[in-house]
Coordinates of C-alpha atoms and ligand atoms in Angstrom, one line a residue:
M25 CA 71.3 102.2 125.8
Q26 CA 71.4 104.0 122.5
S27 CA 72.5 101.6 119.8
E28 CA 74.3 103.2 116.8
D29 CA 72.0 101.9 114.2
E30 CA 68.8 103.4 115.7
E31 CA 67.3 106.3 113.8
F32 CA 65.6 109.0 115.8
P33 CA 63.0 110.1 116.3
I34 CA 61.2 106.8 117.2
E35 CA 57.5 106.7 117.8
V36 CA 56.4 104.9 121.0
I37 CA 53.1 104.4 122.7
A38 CA 52.5 104.9 126.4
L39 CA 51.4 101.8 128.3
S40 CA 50.3 103.6 131.4
D41 CA 49.9 107.0 132.9
F42 CA 53.1 108.7 134.1
T43 CA 52.8 111.9 136.2
G44 CA 56.4 112.9 136.0
N45 CA 58.5 114.3 138.8
G46 CA 60.4 117.5 138.6
S47 CA 60.7 119.8 135.6
D48 CA 62.8 117.4 133.5
Q49 CA 60.2 114.6 133.3
L50 CA 57.5 114.5 130.8
A51 CA 54.0 113.6 132.0
F52 CA 51.8 111.4 129.7
A53 CA 48.7 109.3 129.7
N54 CA 48.1 105.7 128.7
G55 CA 47.8 105.5 124.9
D56 CA 49.7 108.8 124.1
R57 CA 52.0 108.6 121.2
L58 CA 55.4 110.1 121.9
L59 CA 58.5 110.7 119.9
V60 CA 61.8 109.5 121.4
H61 CA 64.7 111.7 120.3
A62 CA 67.5 110.0 122.2
K63 CA 68.2 107.0 124.6
P64 CA 70.8 108.4 127.0
S65 CA 70.3 105.4 129.3
S66 CA 68.4 102.1 129.1
D67 CA 65.9 103.4 131.7
W68 CA 65.3 107.0 130.7
W69 CA 64.7 108.3 127.3
W70 CA 64.4 111.8 126.0
A71 CA 61.1 112.3 124.3
E72 CA 58.5 114.7 123.0
L73 CA 54.8 115.0 123.4
S74 CA 52.8 117.9 121.9
G75 CA 55.9 120.0 121.6
V76 CA 57.0 119.5 125.2
I77 CA 60.3 117.7 125.8
G78 CA 61.4 115.7 128.8
Y79 CA 62.6 112.4 130.2
I80 CA 60.3 109.4 130.1
P81 CA 60.8 106.0 131.8
A82 CA 61.4 103.4 129.1
S83 CA 59.4 100.8 130.9
H84 CA 56.2 102.7 130.4
V85 CA 56.2 102.7 126.6
C86 CA 56.3 100.2 123.8
P87 CA 57.3 100.7 120.2
G88 CA 54.6 102.5 118.2
G89 CA 52.8 100.5 115.5
A90 CA 54.0 97.1 117.0
T91 CA 51.4 94.4 116.9
E92 CA 51.2 91.4 119.3
E93 CA 52.5 89.1 116.6
D94 CA 55.5 91.3 116.0
T95 CA 58.4 89.0 116.8
S96 CA 60.8 91.9 117.1
M97 CA 59.0 92.8 120.4
P98 CA 61.2 92.0 123.3
D99 CA 60.1 89.3 125.7
P100 CA 58.0 91.0 128.4
W101 CA 59.3 88.6 131.0
Q102 CA 63.0 89.2 130.0
D103 CA 63.5 85.5 130.7
E104 CA 66.7 85.3 128.8
E105 CA 68.4 87.9 130.9
Y106 CA 66.6 86.7 134.1
F107 CA 67.5 83.0 133.8
D108 CA 71.0 83.8 132.4
S109 CA 71.7 85.6 135.6
Y110 CA 70.8 82.5 137.6
G111 CA 73.0 80.4 135.4
T112 CA 76.1 82.0 137.0
L113 CA 77.3 81.7 140.6
K114 CA 77.1 85.4 141.5
L115 CA 73.5 85.4 142.7
H116 CA 73.7 81.9 144.1
L117 CA 76.7 82.8 146.2
E118 CA 74.8 85.9 147.5
M119 CA 71.8 83.8 148.4
L120 CA 73.7 80.9 150.0
A121 CA 76.0 83.2 151.9
D122 CA 72.8 84.9 153.3
R123 CA 72.6 82.8 156.5
S124 CA 69.4 84.2 157.9
R125 CA 67.6 83.3 154.6
T126 CA 69.1 79.9 154.1
E127 CA 68.9 78.9 157.8
A128 CA 65.2 79.9 157.9
Y129 CA 64.5 77.3 155.2
R130 CA 66.7 74.7 156.9
Q131 CA 64.8 75.4 160.2
V132 CA 61.5 74.8 158.4
I133 CA 62.6 71.4 157.2
I134 CA 64.1 70.4 160.6
S135 CA 61.0 71.5 162.6
N136 CA 58.7 69.7 160.2
S137 CA 60.8 66.6 159.6
A138 CA 58.3 64.2 161.2
S139 CA 55.4 65.4 159.0
L140 CA 57.5 65.4 155.9
K141 CA 58.1 61.6 156.1
D142 CA 56.9 59.9 152.8
K143 CA 55.7 63.2 151.4
V144 CA 56.1 64.3 147.8
M145 CA 57.6 67.8 147.5
M146 CA 58.3 70.4 144.8
D147 CA 61.1 72.8 145.2
L148 CA 60.3 75.5 142.7
G149 CA 63.3 77.4 141.4
C150 CA 65.8 75.1 143.3
G151 CA 68.9 77.0 142.1
T152 CA 71.8 75.0 143.4
G153 CA 69.3 72.6 145.1
I154 CA 70.0 73.7 148.6
I155 CA 66.4 73.4 149.9
S156 CA 65.9 70.0 148.2
L157 CA 69.2 68.8 149.7
F158 CA 68.0 70.0 153.2
C159 CA 64.8 68.0 152.6
A160 CA 66.7 64.9 151.6
Q161 CA 69.2 65.1 154.5
L162 CA 67.1 66.3 157.3
A163 CA 63.7 64.7 156.6
Q164 CA 62.5 61.6 154.7
P165 CA 60.2 62.8 151.9
S166 CA 59.6 60.0 149.3
M167 CA 60.5 62.4 146.5
V168 CA 61.5 66.0 145.9
Y169 CA 61.1 67.4 142.5
A170 CA 63.7 70.1 142.2
V171 CA 62.7 72.4 139.3
E172 CA 65.1 74.9 137.8
A173 CA 64.9 76.8 134.6
S174 CA 68.4 78.2 134.4
S175 CA 71.4 76.3 133.2
M176 CA 72.5 75.9 136.9
A177 CA 70.2 72.8 136.8
E178 CA 73.0 70.9 135.1
Y179 CA 75.3 71.5 138.1
T180 CA 72.5 70.9 140.6
K181 CA 72.2 67.4 139.2
K182 CA 75.9 66.9 140.0
L183 CA 75.5 68.3 143.5
V184 CA 72.6 66.0 144.2
K185 CA 74.7 63.0 143.1
Q186 CA 77.8 64.2 145.0
N187 CA 75.7 64.4 148.2
N188 CA 74.2 60.9 147.6
C189 CA 70.6 62.3 147.4
E190 CA 69.8 61.1 143.9
E191 CA 67.2 58.6 145.1
V192 CA 65.1 61.3 146.7
V193 CA 65.9 64.5 144.7
S194 CA 65.0 64.6 141.0
V195 CA 66.2 67.7 139.2
L196 CA 64.0 68.8 136.4
Q197 CA 65.4 71.5 134.1
G198 CA 62.8 73.7 132.7
R199 CA 60.3 76.4 133.6
A200 CA 57.9 75.3 136.3
E201 CA 55.0 76.4 134.0
E202 CA 56.2 73.8 131.4
I203 CA 57.5 70.8 133.3
E204 CA 55.5 67.6 133.7
L205 CA 55.4 65.6 137.0
P206 CA 54.1 62.1 137.5
G207 CA 51.5 63.4 139.9
Q208 CA 50.6 66.1 142.4
V209 CA 52.7 67.1 145.4
D210 CA 52.0 67.4 149.1
V211 CA 54.3 70.4 149.7
L212 CA 55.3 73.2 147.4
V213 CA 58.4 75.0 148.7
S214 CA 60.1 78.0 147.0
E215 CA 62.3 80.9 147.7
W216 CA 60.6 83.4 145.3
M217 CA 60.8 86.7 147.2
G218 CA 62.3 89.8 145.6
N219 CA 62.9 93.4 146.6
C220 CA 59.8 94.8 148.2
L221 CA 58.5 91.2 148.3
L222 CA 57.1 91.1 144.7
F223 CA 59.8 92.5 142.5
E224 CA 60.6 90.2 139.6
F225 CA 57.2 88.5 140.1
M226 CA 58.5 84.9 140.4
V227 CA 55.5 84.5 142.7
E228 CA 53.4 84.2 139.6
S229 CA 55.2 80.9 138.7
V230 CA 54.6 79.7 142.2
L231 CA 50.9 80.4 142.1
L232 CA 50.5 78.7 138.7
A233 CA 52.4 75.6 140.0
R234 CA 50.2 75.6 143.1
D235 CA 47.0 75.5 141.1
R236 CA 48.4 72.7 138.8
W237 CA 50.5 70.6 141.1
L238 CA 49.6 71.0 144.7
K239 CA 47.2 68.4 146.1
E240 CA 44.0 69.5 147.8
G241 CA 45.0 70.3 151.4
G242 CA 48.7 70.5 150.5
V243 CA 51.2 72.8 152.1
M244 CA 52.7 76.1 150.7
W245 CA 56.0 77.3 152.0
P246 CA 56.1 80.2 152.5
S247 CA 52.5 80.1 153.6
S248 CA 52.0 83.9 153.9
A249 CA 54.0 87.0 153.3
A250 CA 53.7 90.7 154.3
L251 CA 55.2 93.9 153.1
T252 CA 56.2 96.2 155.9
L253 CA 56.6 100.0 155.8
V254 CA 57.9 102.7 158.1
P255 CA 58.3 106.4 157.8
C256 CA 62.0 107.2 158.2
Q257 CA 64.8 109.7 158.5
A258 CA 67.7 109.2 156.0
D259 CA 70.0 112.1 156.9
S260 CA 73.2 110.7 155.7
Y261 CA 71.8 109.5 152.3
F262 CA 70.1 112.9 151.9
S263 CA 73.3 114.8 152.6
E264 CA 75.4 112.6 150.5
K265 CA 73.2 113.2 147.4
M266 CA 71.8 116.7 148.0
H267 CA 73.8 118.7 150.6
F268 CA 76.9 117.9 148.6
W269 CA 76.0 120.5 145.9
E270 CA 75.6 123.3 148.4
R271 CA 79.2 124.4 148.6
P272 CA 81.7 121.9 147.1
Y273 CA 85.2 123.5 147.0
G274 CA 83.7 126.8 148.1
L275 CA 81.5 126.9 144.9
D276 CA 77.7 127.2 144.6
F277 CA 76.6 124.0 142.8
T278 CA 72.9 124.3 143.9
P279 CA 71.6 124.5 140.3
L280 CA 72.4 120.8 140.2
Q281 CA 70.2 119.9 143.1
S282 CA 67.0 119.3 141.1
L283 CA 69.0 117.1 138.7
A284 CA 70.4 115.3 141.7
Q285 CA 66.9 114.8 143.2
Q286 CA 65.7 113.3 139.9
E287 CA 68.7 111.1 139.5
F288 CA 69.0 109.7 143.0
F289 CA 65.4 109.9 144.4
T290 CA 63.3 108.9 141.4
K291 CA 63.9 105.2 141.8
P292 CA 63.8 103.6 145.2
K293 CA 67.2 102.8 146.7
F294 CA 67.6 99.1 146.8
S295 CA 70.1 97.5 149.2
Y296 CA 69.5 100.1 151.9
L297 CA 70.2 99.2 155.5
I298 CA 68.1 101.4 157.7
D299 CA 69.4 102.0 161.2
P300 CA 66.5 101.1 163.6
T301 CA 66.9 104.5 165.2
D302 CA 66.0 106.2 161.9
C303 CA 62.5 104.6 162.0
L304 CA 60.2 107.4 163.1
S305 CA 57.4 105.1 164.1
T306 CA 56.6 101.5 164.7
P307 CA 56.7 99.7 161.4
C308 CA 53.4 98.2 160.1
D309 CA 52.4 95.5 157.6
V310 CA 50.7 97.3 154.7
I311 CA 50.2 94.4 152.3
Q312 CA 49.5 90.8 153.3
L313 CA 49.5 87.8 151.0
D314 CA 47.9 84.4 151.8
M315 CA 49.8 82.0 149.6
Y316 CA 46.8 79.6 149.6
T317 CA 44.3 82.0 148.2
L318 CA 46.3 84.7 146.3
Q319 CA 45.5 84.8 142.6
V320 CA 47.7 85.9 139.7
K321 CA 45.3 88.6 138.8
D322 CA 45.5 90.1 142.3
L323 CA 49.2 90.9 141.6
E324 CA 48.3 93.5 139.0
E325 CA 47.5 96.1 141.7
M326 CA 48.0 95.6 145.4
H327 CA 46.7 98.2 147.8
G328 CA 47.6 99.0 151.4
H329 CA 46.8 101.7 153.9
F330 CA 48.8 103.0 156.9
Q331 CA 48.5 105.2 159.9
F332 CA 51.8 105.8 161.7
W333 CA 52.2 107.7 164.9
I334 CA 55.5 109.5 165.1
D335 CA 57.3 108.4 168.2
R336 CA 60.4 110.4 167.9
S337 CA 61.0 113.9 166.6
G338 CA 63.2 114.1 163.5
T339 CA 63.1 114.7 159.7
F340 CA 60.8 112.7 157.6
H341 CA 62.7 111.8 154.4
G342 CA 60.5 109.1 153.1
F343 CA 59.6 105.5 153.7
T344 CA 61.6 102.3 154.1
A345 CA 60.0 98.9 153.1
W346 CA 60.9 95.3 153.7
F347 CA 59.1 92.0 154.0
N348 CA 58.6 89.0 156.1
V349 CA 57.3 85.5 155.3
D350 CA 55.8 82.7 157.5
F351 CA 56.1 79.0 157.0
K352 CA 53.2 77.4 158.8
S353 CA 53.9 74.2 160.8
M354 CA 52.7 70.8 159.6
E355 CA 53.3 69.4 163.1
P356 CA 50.3 69.3 165.5
G357 CA 50.7 72.3 167.7
G358 CA 53.9 73.3 166.0
T359 CA 54.9 77.0 165.6
A360 CA 55.5 78.7 162.3
V361 CA 59.0 79.7 161.2
Q362 CA 59.4 83.3 160.2
L363 CA 61.9 85.0 158.0
D364 CA 62.0 88.7 158.7
T365 CA 64.1 91.0 156.5
G366 CA 63.6 94.1 158.6
P367 CA 66.1 96.3 160.5
H368 CA 65.4 94.5 163.8
S369 CA 66.5 91.2 162.4
E370 CA 69.9 90.0 161.1
P371 CA 70.5 91.6 157.7
T372 CA 69.7 89.5 154.6
H373 CA 70.9 89.9 151.1
W374 CA 67.6 91.7 150.3
K375 CA 68.4 94.4 152.8
Q376 CA 65.7 97.1 152.8
T377 CA 64.3 99.5 150.1
L378 CA 64.3 103.2 150.6
F379 CA 61.7 105.5 149.0
M380 CA 62.8 109.1 149.3
S381 CA 60.2 111.9 149.2
D382 CA 61.1 115.1 147.3
R383 CA 61.0 117.3 150.3
P384 CA 62.2 116.6 153.9
V385 CA 59.7 117.6 156.6
S386 CA 60.3 118.1 160.3
V387 CA 58.0 115.9 162.3
H388 CA 57.4 115.7 166.1
E389 CA 56.4 113.1 168.5
G390 CA 52.6 112.7 168.4
D391 CA 52.3 113.7 164.8
S392 CA 50.8 111.1 162.5
I393 CA 51.4 110.1 158.9
S394 CA 48.5 108.4 157.2
G395 CA 48.2 107.3 153.6
S396 CA 48.3 104.5 151.1
I397 CA 50.6 102.4 149.0
V398 CA 49.8 100.8 145.7
L399 CA 52.1 98.3 143.9
H400 CA 51.2 98.5 140.2
R401 CA 52.6 95.7 138.2
N402 CA 54.0 96.9 134.9
P403 CA 51.5 96.1 132.1
V404 CA 54.3 95.2 129.7
W405 CA 57.5 94.4 131.6
R406 CA 56.0 91.7 133.7
R407 CA 58.8 91.5 136.3
H408 CA 58.7 95.2 137.0
M409 CA 56.3 97.4 139.1
T410 CA 55.7 101.0 140.2
V411 CA 55.2 101.7 143.8
S412 CA 53.0 104.7 144.5
L413 CA 52.8 106.3 147.9
H414 CA 50.4 109.0 149.1
W415 CA 50.6 110.4 152.5
N416 CA 49.4 113.2 154.8
I417 CA 51.5 114.4 157.7
N418 CA 49.2 115.6 160.4
S419 CA 50.9 117.9 162.9
S420 CA 49.8 117.5 166.5
S421 CA 51.2 120.9 167.7
K422 CA 48.4 123.1 169.2
D423 CA 49.6 126.4 167.8
A424 CA 50.4 125.2 164.3
S425 CA 48.1 122.3 163.6
S426 CA 48.7 121.6 159.9
C427 CA 48.5 118.9 157.3
Q428 CA 51.0 118.4 154.6
A429 CA 50.2 116.0 151.7
G430 CA 52.7 114.2 149.6
T431 CA 52.5 111.8 146.7
K432 CA 55.1 110.1 144.6
S433 CA 55.4 107.1 142.2
F434 CA 58.6 105.1 142.1
P435 CA 59.3 102.9 139.1
M436 CA 61.1 99.7 140.0
W437 CA 63.2 97.9 137.5
R438 CA 66.7 96.6 137.3
Ligands
LIG530 N1 66.1 77.8 145.8 C1 67.4 78.4 145.6 C2 67.4 79.5 144.6 C3 66.4 80.6 144.8 S1 66.5 81.9 143.6 C4 67.9 78.9 146.9 O1 67.2 79.0 147.9 O2 69.1 79.2 147.0 C5 65.2 81.6 142.5 C6 65.5 80.5 141.5 O3 64.3 80.1 140.8 C7 66.5 80.9 140.4 O4 67.5 79.9 140.3 C8 65.7 81.0 139.1 O5 66.4 80.6 138.0 C9 64.6 80.0 139.4 N2 63.3 80.2 138.8 C10 62.6 81.4 138.8 N3 61.4 81.3 138.1 C11 61.4 80.0 137.7 C12 60.4 79.2 137.0 N4 59.3 79.8 136.5 N5 60.7 77.9 136.7 C13 61.8 77.3 137.1 N6 62.8 78.0 137.8 C14 62.6 79.3 138.1

């Protein structure tokens, strides 16, 4: 937000290309120098490039003239804000009250209890310690290192004691990247997933801990993860945000529609619960992660492709995404536990994420939508990303066979 002592204009440098969307956004290229004239919100600033004025996403620029040693540069991980939020109960209540999520982890421990006997485990980002406590109560590991960077760790120690688990669970307060353990671990368990799987990029901490602390042949939980996508109809969301302006109180407010589109459809809609009947096709996994082989550098840009066959006629408004993760079994012949956050499973606190296209298109059974998705990690704000979608709608109708292309990039930040 605009702070009173800021003097405009401020020079900033673009950190990546931005194509802009609609007439109010300013397109720019990586390295461009822009002048910011106002900061009407923390996300969108009003800026100028070569005499053209428009909104720019604040996450795509950094202060002009700043050097790497400049201590006034904000922390690109925004750790203070991030860990502060996990120091309060709001998020922990939301996660613990999410039964499908929490029960999935409990099920993993129960179904692997024989194999966990005498194992050394790390619970990375233990929060209130729930997973570590499940391990201590439902299996017999020799030790669980419960690592937590936020101040919640102080309470977690109390909870471990209160539940008589202090002989097995050792709470270590600190960032996983910085803590020291007496030795390597057999199992690394963590609940690191964010919106669209990767948002907030806690997964990076998990990969670094894996490379440092997991024994050769050790187990990763989750063991694999996938991002799933489906083309969808979103009639009521579209009406709520766009049709509204057609005739409120008998007046024509349509000049506000392009602003509405920009305001409501530029970012993805988090916490969206898609009705399964709004899926226009069978969902498909577009990005798959193997938690044993994934590298931190792979996270910079993740690519996926899709080809959907429309199986019910309707209006294509965009895509909905969610994720699922698998916990491979340590038991001989055991089956993996899966946590699926999609519309065909019990809703979780992640819900789903809706990406609205700018123009609804009628589609018919037999049409196909093919294209690609790219998750670009923000080069500066390391917990953020931009999701780019490109698609072609191929009509199957004999008399009007046609192809309509679409492309849109969605910045994702809090
Ligand atoms: N395991 C808990 C909490 C999951 S939320 C549960 O299932 O309920 C993720 C937690 O990881 C948060 O409490 C956050 O503060 C912590 N965390 C994230 N990155 C971390 C890191 N690099 N080191 C230590 N803790 C981290």
